[in-house]
DNA sequence: CTGAAAGCGCTTACAG
DNA sequence: CTGAAAGCGCTTACAG
């Protein structure tokens, strides 16, 4: 099933078929011909071959998004969905690749699909950019020279929101708990920075920091912590860490939120079901997805395209979900 | 940067370049020429254009996996990672597509990348199969005539494991809780079938069933349930539902596991941090990913390929993770 | 208003 | 052992 079949079926040339199917500008096709071609294509169930189109146009229609090896999360799903949505409005299709120990490297995928652009959540270094370019990408971002994506800022913002809430509840000795998973440390550092900065600007005590032990049992750490720095409220890196704190408190007869307030981050589905229900920070992946898409479009020069998109501006505003734990 | 550049640089024809780069069988290239070409390709940083290769070979090198619109989960990640891994051993690259309200339909992606095969977790109907085929896929599975993937069985198996554990603890009145999310009902029905069947075969009472209310508060339901059917143990559809049950018990002064035993499913990261820690069923996505990959390969006739893969046979064995809730 | 022709980057019989 | 040529399915100047 090729365009030649459609041409034959409708009694015109392949050029004409291509013209009508692509609504070629500067090309005036008679309504009759147009109809014939459309009907034939319909009847034959013809669909143009994407790779062939890309080859001949010298420009693919896919964008590759490289995701880090983070645990599955609704936030990333939202990001991807939104990026897909705004890209689709510009006839660009999103292909995602999640890094991972056993996963094929993104470069192989890039070679196979020849995306017109590749985007990532973490900045690419010079070699990576060059490699993607060698595989046909016209835009690779963020590159080493680019401003980092607003993710850093987003991380900080989460910490700011956590500390702000806790301080608002009257707490002055705030603690922070890092996750055990080393893949998450850089993100956790950013969140901590937000907590730290807020505590500082509010004139609170310096924030005391602990890390989740690898075995997942925070109980001994919590006991020592309470004895030493005696935080009255803890901001956890994320909801899982917050749950570990909740569990340690439960095991130690420390009553939340009376003896200890805790706040998580991410608002995972489980957060509403903890005992007590977890107060947390919810940050949608949507604005970030929109931002990445717009960045790609701009870099591709499709920014001021004919078709205007009524997308909300990509602003990053974490929401606080107040439940019972603080 | 094309193969013509490499040919020019190394002073041979494009055919020769193609032969050495592809290790063409039935083709004897002198070691000297071979070296020259390889060196030139290396020097130029040449990478073949995937779509062009696909076009000329008449066979793409990607496989499209269509994922349903389920919440993000580690199990699906494992499935994808494993499928990617075994496919990669056959020079096939995996491209995943998650369905969703705002996502581009999978057909558009299929048209753009022209995958040689498309696989799904849920069976495709006749129209879908035809549409994918029209976009170049040589294999689309599972189709309407195919045996359903062992997912159904997997679902049942989870229920069997849940009920088996509960019965082993001496419970005779077992309850089951469906999730509120309607996208999950068919999966939940399968798990319930496993519970039901096991209870039946063990001569226990029929299992009493409830569903999570949309507002997420299981407390009123639990109270009524305890008054009516008085189950002593409940198997929840998944860990989130189990947590809701735990929370309802906590709110009702029902002590778990003494007054009520609960078991979840999936072993999400949060499961170890509930109070008490949740007993659950863990089923890796790995065997299912391997199975799908093998199915694709077999359908593609690559099954008995030269390169043997030392993959474990795709067997589906859920593990029970015993913690404190039952 | 429409068609013949070249070209996108590759592979692969077919000659030599 | 190596090269000239055709072809994969499309698009797009260029003629008419």
Tab-separated table of C-alpha atoms in Angstrom, chain A:
chain	number	residue	atom	x	y	z
A	1	UNK	CA	0.000	0.000	0.000
A	2	UNK	CA	1.995	2.957	-1.261
A	3	UNK	CA	1.238	6.368	-2.695
A	4	UNK	CA	1.811	4.809	-6.115
A	5	UNK	CA	-1.190	2.555	-5.498
A	6	UNK	CA	-3.300	5.544	-4.637
A	7	UNK	CA	-2.072	7.331	-7.745
A	8	UNK	CA	-2.966	4.389	-9.938
A	9	UNK	CA	-6.338	3.916	-8.279
A	10	UNK	CA	-7.258	7.554	-8.776
A	11	UNK	CA	-5.634	7.925	-12.181
A	12	UNK	CA	-3.243	10.740	-11.300
A	13	UNK	CA	0.477	11.013	-10.709
A	14	UNK	CA	2.226	10.359	-7.458
A	15	UNK	CA	3.079	14.054	-7.217
A	16	UNK	CA	-0.555	14.940	-7.246
A	17	UNK	CA	-1.327	12.389	-4.593
A	18	UNK	CA	1.383	13.841	-2.438
A	19	UNK	CA	0.122	17.372	-3.033
A	20	UNK	CA	-3.413	16.696	-1.973
A	21	UNK	CA	-2.495	14.490	0.948
A	22	UNK	CA	-0.156	17.149	2.283
A	23	UNK	CA	-2.344	20.120	1.456
A	24	UNK	CA	0.632	21.499	-0.387
A	25	UNK	CA	0.678	25.305	-0.328
A	26	UNK	CA	1.456	27.067	-3.652
A	27	UNK	CA	-0.313	24.200	-5.353
A	28	UNK	CA	-3.760	24.491	-6.809
A	29	UNK	CA	-5.487	21.184	-7.198
A	30	UNK	CA	-8.909	20.981	-8.807
A	31	UNK	CA	-11.615	19.983	-6.354
A	32	UNK	CA	-12.492	17.055	-8.557
A	33	UNK	CA	-8.974	15.635	-8.529
A	34	UNK	CA	-8.735	16.288	-4.860
A	35	UNK	CA	-11.883	14.319	-4.198
A	36	UNK	CA	-10.756	11.437	-6.364
A	37	UNK	CA	-7.459	11.144	-4.563
A	38	UNK	CA	-8.940	11.409	-1.113
A	39	UNK	CA	-11.529	8.798	-1.950
A	40	UNK	CA	-8.951	6.404	-3.332
A	41	UNK	CA	-6.705	6.825	-0.298
A	42	UNK	CA	-9.659	6.203	1.965
A	43	UNK	CA	-10.804	3.195	-0.007
A	44	UNK	CA	-7.343	1.661	-0.008
A	45	UNK	CA	-6.733	2.444	3.635
A	46	UNK	CA	-3.535	4.185	2.679
A	47	UNK	CA	-1.248	5.653	5.329
A	48	UNK	CA	1.986	7.344	4.353
A	49	UNK	CA	5.166	5.691	5.495
A	50	UNK	CA	6.637	7.955	8.158
A	51	UNK	CA	10.275	7.045	7.778
A	52	UNK	CA	10.083	7.536	4.009
A	53	UNK	CA	8.501	10.930	4.511
A	54	UNK	CA	11.173	11.861	6.992
A	55	UNK	CA	13.895	10.736	4.637
A	56	UNK	CA	12.620	12.703	1.745
A	57	UNK	CA	11.735	15.772	3.766
A	58	UNK	CA	15.051	15.660	5.530
A	59	UNK	CA	13.267	16.100	8.812
A	60	UNK	CA	11.749	13.546	11.114
A	61	UNK	CA	8.500	14.056	12.962
A	62	UNK	CA	9.428	12.555	16.279
A	63	UNK	CA	10.982	14.019	19.391
A	64	UNK	CA	12.881	11.789	21.754
A	65	UNK	CA	12.538	12.406	25.476
A	66	UNK	CA	15.201	10.835	27.673
A	67	UNK	CA	14.006	10.027	31.173
A	68	UNK	CA	16.382	9.231	34.007
A	69	UNK	CA	16.242	5.953	35.851
A	70	UNK	CA	13.884	7.242	38.525
A	71	UNK	CA	11.187	5.125	40.117
A	72	UNK	CA	7.883	5.240	38.267
A	73	UNK	CA	5.811	8.229	39.275
A	74	UNK	CA	2.600	9.970	38.376
A	75	UNK	CA	4.487	13.245	38.099
A	76	UNK	CA	6.682	11.985	35.299
A	77	UNK	CA	3.627	10.512	33.617
A	78	UNK	CA	1.963	13.895	33.695
A	79	UNK	CA	5.064	15.497	32.295
A	80	UNK	CA	5.181	13.072	29.409
A	81	UNK	CA	1.476	13.333	28.702
A	82	UNK	CA	1.579	17.095	28.588
A	83	UNK	CA	4.715	17.272	26.475
A	84	UNK	CA	3.143	14.807	24.087
A	85	UNK	CA	0.012	16.909	23.919
A	86	UNK	CA	1.614	20.215	23.054
A	87	UNK	CA	4.059	18.634	20.633
A	88	UNK	CA	1.192	16.870	18.901
A	89	UNK	CA	-0.368	20.242	18.141
A	90	UNK	CA	2.701	20.846	15.997
A	91	UNK	CA	2.630	17.468	14.294
A	92	UNK	CA	5.454	16.167	16.376
A	93	UNK	CA	5.263	12.767	18.052
A	94	UNK	CA	6.894	12.034	21.353
A	95	UNK	CA	8.997	8.935	21.869
A	96	UNK	CA	10.205	8.370	25.407
A	97	UNK	CA	13.215	6.471	26.591
A	98	UNK	CA	13.820	5.563	30.187
A	99	UNK	CA	17.412	5.026	31.183
A	100	UNK	CA	18.176	1.965	33.246
A	101	UNK	CA	20.811	-0.624	33.900
A	102	UNK	CA	19.358	-3.119	31.489
A	103	UNK	CA	17.947	-0.719	28.983
A	104	UNK	CA	19.229	-0.076	25.525
A	105	UNK	CA	21.045	3.264	25.531
A	106	UNK	CA	19.123	6.221	24.193
A	107	UNK	CA	21.604	6.648	21.374
A	108	UNK	CA	20.523	3.400	19.790
A	109	UNK	CA	16.925	4.551	19.804
A	110	UNK	CA	17.955	7.893	18.358
A	111	UNK	CA	19.762	6.118	15.537
A	112	UNK	CA	16.748	3.958	14.817
A	113	UNK	CA	14.054	6.606	14.772
A	114	UNK	CA	16.154	9.643	13.831
A	115	UNK	CA	14.190	12.117	15.954
A	116	UNK	CA	14.264	15.729	14.861
A	117	UNK	CA	14.988	16.737	18.433
A	118	UNK	CA	15.975	15.139	21.694
A	119	UNK	CA	15.132	16.497	25.093
A	120	UNK	CA	16.073	15.386	28.564
A	121	UNK	CA	15.281	16.161	32.163
A	122	UNK	CA	18.961	16.325	33.036
A	123	UNK	CA	21.411	18.320	30.889
A	124	UNK	CA	23.380	16.448	28.214
A	125	UNK	CA	27.117	16.869	28.062
A	126	UNK	CA	28.979	17.905	24.915
A	127	UNK	CA	29.656	14.362	23.743
A	128	UNK	CA	26.051	13.351	24.090
A	129	UNK	CA	24.896	16.381	22.181
A	130	UNK	CA	27.356	15.600	19.388
A	131	UNK	CA	26.257	11.967	19.284
A	132	UNK	CA	22.584	12.870	19.009
A	133	UNK	CA	23.359	15.432	16.348
A	134	UNK	CA	25.282	12.837	14.390
A	135	UNK	CA	22.080	10.825	14.429
A	136	UNK	CA	20.154	13.627	12.845
A	137	UNK	CA	18.797	15.617	15.775
A	138	UNK	CA	18.604	19.313	14.994
A	139	UNK	CA	18.022	20.280	18.597
A	140	UNK	CA	19.353	18.605	21.721
A	141	UNK	CA	18.428	20.141	25.009
A	142	UNK	CA	19.341	21.057	27.598
A	143	UNK	CA	22.949	21.107	26.392
A	144	UNK	CA	25.965	21.984	28.523
A	145	UNK	CA	25.706	25.663	27.638
A	146	UNK	CA	21.970	25.888	28.254
A	147	UNK	CA	20.475	27.167	31.439
A	148	UNK	CA	19.478	24.104	33.410
A	149	UNK	CA	15.814	23.257	33.141
A	150	UNK	CA	13.617	24.745	35.848
A	151	UNK	CA	13.754	21.457	37.563
A	152	UNK	CA	16.357	22.665	39.987
A	153	UNK	CA	14.121	25.478	40.831
A	154	UNK	CA	11.166	23.170	41.094
A	155	UNK	CA	13.054	21.058	43.595
A	156	UNK	CA	13.896	24.095	45.664
A	157	UNK	CA	10.335	25.247	45.494
A	158	UNK	CA	9.123	22.006	47.022
A	159	UNK	CA	11.460	22.499	49.973
A	160	UNK	CA	10.343	26.084	50.351
A	161	UNK	CA	6.725	24.996	50.480
A	162	UNK	CA	7.481	22.292	53.032
A	163	UNK	CA	9.381	24.584	55.358
A	164	UNK	CA	6.887	27.385	54.906
A	165	UNK	CA	4.053	25.137	56.028
A	166	UNK	CA	5.948	23.806	59.008
A	167	UNK	CA	7.060	27.271	60.105
A	168	UNK	CA	3.503	28.480	59.693
A	169	UNK	CA	2.488	25.822	62.209
A	170	UNK	CA	4.888	27.362	64.671
A	171	UNK	CA	7.777	24.947	64.388
A	172	UNK	CA	11.241	26.348	64.874
A	173	UNK	CA	13.412	23.218	64.907
A	174	UNK	CA	12.919	21.621	61.542
A	175	UNK	CA	14.565	18.420	60.400
A	176	UNK	CA	15.048	17.043	56.883
A	177	UNK	CA	15.379	13.412	55.798
A	178	UNK	CA	17.217	12.314	52.652
A	179	UNK	CA	16.219	9.116	50.816
A	180	UNK	CA	18.446	6.051	50.813
A	181	UNK	CA	18.387	5.684	47.038
A	182	UNK	CA	21.513	7.337	45.690
A	183	UNK	CA	19.887	8.056	42.332
A	184	UNK	CA	17.784	10.605	44.108
A	185	UNK	CA	20.453	12.490	46.024
A	186	UNK	CA	20.832	15.432	43.675
A	187	UNK	CA	17.091	16.004	43.648
A	188	UNK	CA	17.040	15.700	47.411
A	189	UNK	CA	19.841	18.232	47.768
A	190	UNK	CA	17.742	20.720	45.859
A	191	UNK	CA	14.712	20.172	48.040
A	192	UNK	CA	16.843	20.480	51.127
A	193	UNK	CA	18.241	23.736	49.799
A	194	UNK	CA	14.715	25.113	49.673
A	195	UNK	CA	14.007	24.018	53.238
A	196	UNK	CA	17.293	25.399	54.448
A	197	UNK	CA	16.878	28.718	52.757
A	198	UNK	CA	13.382	29.177	54.080
A	199	UNK	CA	14.378	28.310	57.624
A	200	UNK	CA	17.224	30.770	57.364
A	201	UNK	CA	15.128	33.583	55.984
A	202	UNK	CA	12.594	33.020	58.716
A	203	UNK	CA	15.240	33.143	61.397
A	204	UNK	CA	14.666	29.546	62.488
A	205	UNK	CA	17.339	27.218	63.784
A	206	UNK	CA	19.542	25.557	61.176
A	207	UNK	CA	17.881	22.469	59.772
A	208	UNK	CA	19.104	19.182	61.124
A	209	UNK	CA	19.562	16.497	58.475
A	210	UNK	CA	19.378	12.718	58.532
A	211	UNK	CA	19.288	10.072	55.859
A	212	UNK	CA	17.126	7.015	55.490
A	213	UNK	CA	19.141	3.911	56.282
A	214	UNK	CA	19.416	1.369	53.492
A	215	UNK	CA	17.391	-1.197	55.416
A	216	UNK	CA	14.414	1.135	55.442
A	217	UNK	CA	14.018	1.186	59.198
A	218	UNK	CA	14.125	4.763	60.398
A	219	UNK	CA	13.261	3.900	64.010
A	220	UNK	CA	16.764	3.884	65.508
A	221	UNK	CA	17.671	7.028	63.615
A	222	UNK	CA	14.550	8.800	64.795
A	223	UNK	CA	15.203	7.931	68.424
A	224	UNK	CA	18.747	9.227	68.308
A	225	UNK	CA	17.631	12.310	66.427
A	226	UNK	CA	14.938	13.173	68.920
A	227	UNK	CA	17.468	12.805	71.717
A	228	UNK	CA	20.056	14.968	69.993
A	229	UNK	CA	18.601	17.790	67.951
A	230	UNK	CA	15.012	17.226	68.960
A	231	UNK	CA	13.321	18.509	65.812
A	232	UNK	CA	9.620	19.113	66.301
A	233	UNK	CA	8.818	18.828	62.640
A	234	UNK	CA	10.363	16.965	59.750
A	235	UNK	CA	10.269	17.600	56.063
A	236	UNK	CA	10.875	14.346	54.216
A	237	UNK	CA	12.390	14.129	50.767
A	238	UNK	CA	9.258	12.446	49.501
A	239	UNK	CA	6.177	10.612	50.669
A	240	UNK	CA	7.850	7.239	51.024
A	241	UNK	CA	10.477	8.723	53.282
A	242	UNK	CA	7.742	10.521	55.189
A	243	UNK	CA	5.957	7.210	55.652
A	244	UNK	CA	9.108	5.676	57.043
A	245	UNK	CA	9.233	8.540	59.545
A	246	UNK	CA	5.587	7.995	60.409
A	247	UNK	CA	6.256	4.328	60.957
A	248	UNK	CA	9.273	5.034	63.135
A	249	UNK	CA	7.201	7.455	65.198
A	250	UNK	CA	4.452	4.860	65.575
A	251	UNK	CA	6.976	2.267	66.668
A	252	UNK	CA	8.416	4.727	69.180
A	253	UNK	CA	5.145	5.953	70.624
A	254	UNK	CA	5.815	9.396	69.239
A	255	UNK	CA	2.437	10.828	68.325
A	256	UNK	CA	2.087	12.568	64.968
A	257	UNK	CA	1.401	15.447	64.629
A	258	UNK	CA	1.395	16.263	68.331
A	259	UNK	CA	4.914	15.197	69.287
A	260	UNK	CA	6.262	15.423	65.795
A	261	UNK	CA	4.881	16.987	62.635
A	262	UNK	CA	5.751	15.450	59.305
A	263	UNK	CA	5.342	16.572	55.766
A	264	UNK	CA	6.127	14.614	52.622
A	265	UNK	CA	6.410	15.522	48.983
A	266	UNK	CA	4.894	14.306	45.677
A	267	UNK	CA	1.493	13.286	46.966
A	268	UNK	CA	1.676	9.688	45.861
A	269	UNK	CA	-1.662	7.837	45.888
A	270	UNK	CA	-0.700	6.158	49.149
A	271	UNK	CA	-0.240	9.479	50.958
A	272	UNK	CA	-3.901	9.898	51.730
A	273	UNK	CA	-4.056	6.494	53.342
A	274	UNK	CA	-1.303	6.754	55.936
A	275	UNK	CA	-2.096	6.968	59.638
A	276	UNK	CA	-2.435	9.830	60.164
A	277	UNK	CA	-3.001	10.938	56.573
A	278	UNK	CA	0.065	12.622	55.192
A	279	UNK	CA	0.361	16.328	54.563
A	280	UNK	CA	2.445	16.740	51.457
A	281	UNK	CA	3.448	18.890	48.521
A	282	UNK	CA	1.958	18.120	45.166
A	283	UNK	CA	3.760	19.379	42.096
A	284	UNK	CA	2.272	18.510	38.770
A	285	UNK	CA	4.569	17.405	35.997
A	286	UNK	CA	2.395	19.293	33.546
A	287	UNK	CA	4.077	22.692	33.539
A	288	UNK	CA	7.443	21.058	33.147
A	289	UNK	CA	6.217	18.981	30.237
A	290	UNK	CA	4.758	22.064	28.590
A	291	UNK	CA	7.960	23.966	29.134
A	292	UNK	CA	10.102	21.253	27.595
A	293	UNK	CA	7.813	21.047	24.602
A	294	UNK	CA	7.882	24.792	24.062
A	295	UNK	CA	11.616	24.827	24.401
A	296	UNK	CA	11.923	22.156	21.732
A	297	UNK	CA	9.528	23.985	19.431
A	298	UNK	CA	11.352	27.247	19.827
A	299	UNK	CA	14.689	25.601	19.154
A	300	UNK	CA	13.196	23.998	16.104
A	301	UNK	CA	11.977	27.350	14.883
A	302	UNK	CA	8.368	26.257	14.978
A	303	UNK	CA	7.742	28.672	17.785
A	304	UNK	CA	5.710	31.222	15.885
A	305	UNK	CA	3.918	28.571	13.864
A	306	UNK	CA	0.694	29.360	12.101
A	307	UNK	CA	-1.352	27.214	14.380
A	308	UNK	CA	-1.450	28.986	17.724
A	309	UNK	CA	-1.694	26.829	20.811
A	310	UNK	CA	-3.734	27.956	23.753
A	311	UNK	CA	-1.392	26.425	26.278
A	312	UNK	CA	-1.171	27.821	29.731
A	313	UNK	CA	2.209	29.368	30.408
A	314	UNK	CA	4.555	26.842	31.950
A	315	UNK	CA	4.686	28.043	35.506
A	316	UNK	CA	5.737	25.872	38.339
A	317	UNK	CA	3.575	26.171	41.415
A	318	UNK	CA	3.606	23.338	43.903
A	319	UNK	CA	0.377	22.908	45.839
A	320	UNK	CA	0.322	22.024	49.453
A	321	UNK	CA	-2.030	19.222	50.369
A	322	UNK	CA	-2.891	19.605	54.014
A	323	UNK	CA	-3.987	16.424	55.715
A	324	UNK	CA	-3.360	15.283	59.247
A	325	UNK	CA	0.340	14.731	59.758
A	326	UNK	CA	1.288	18.394	60.170
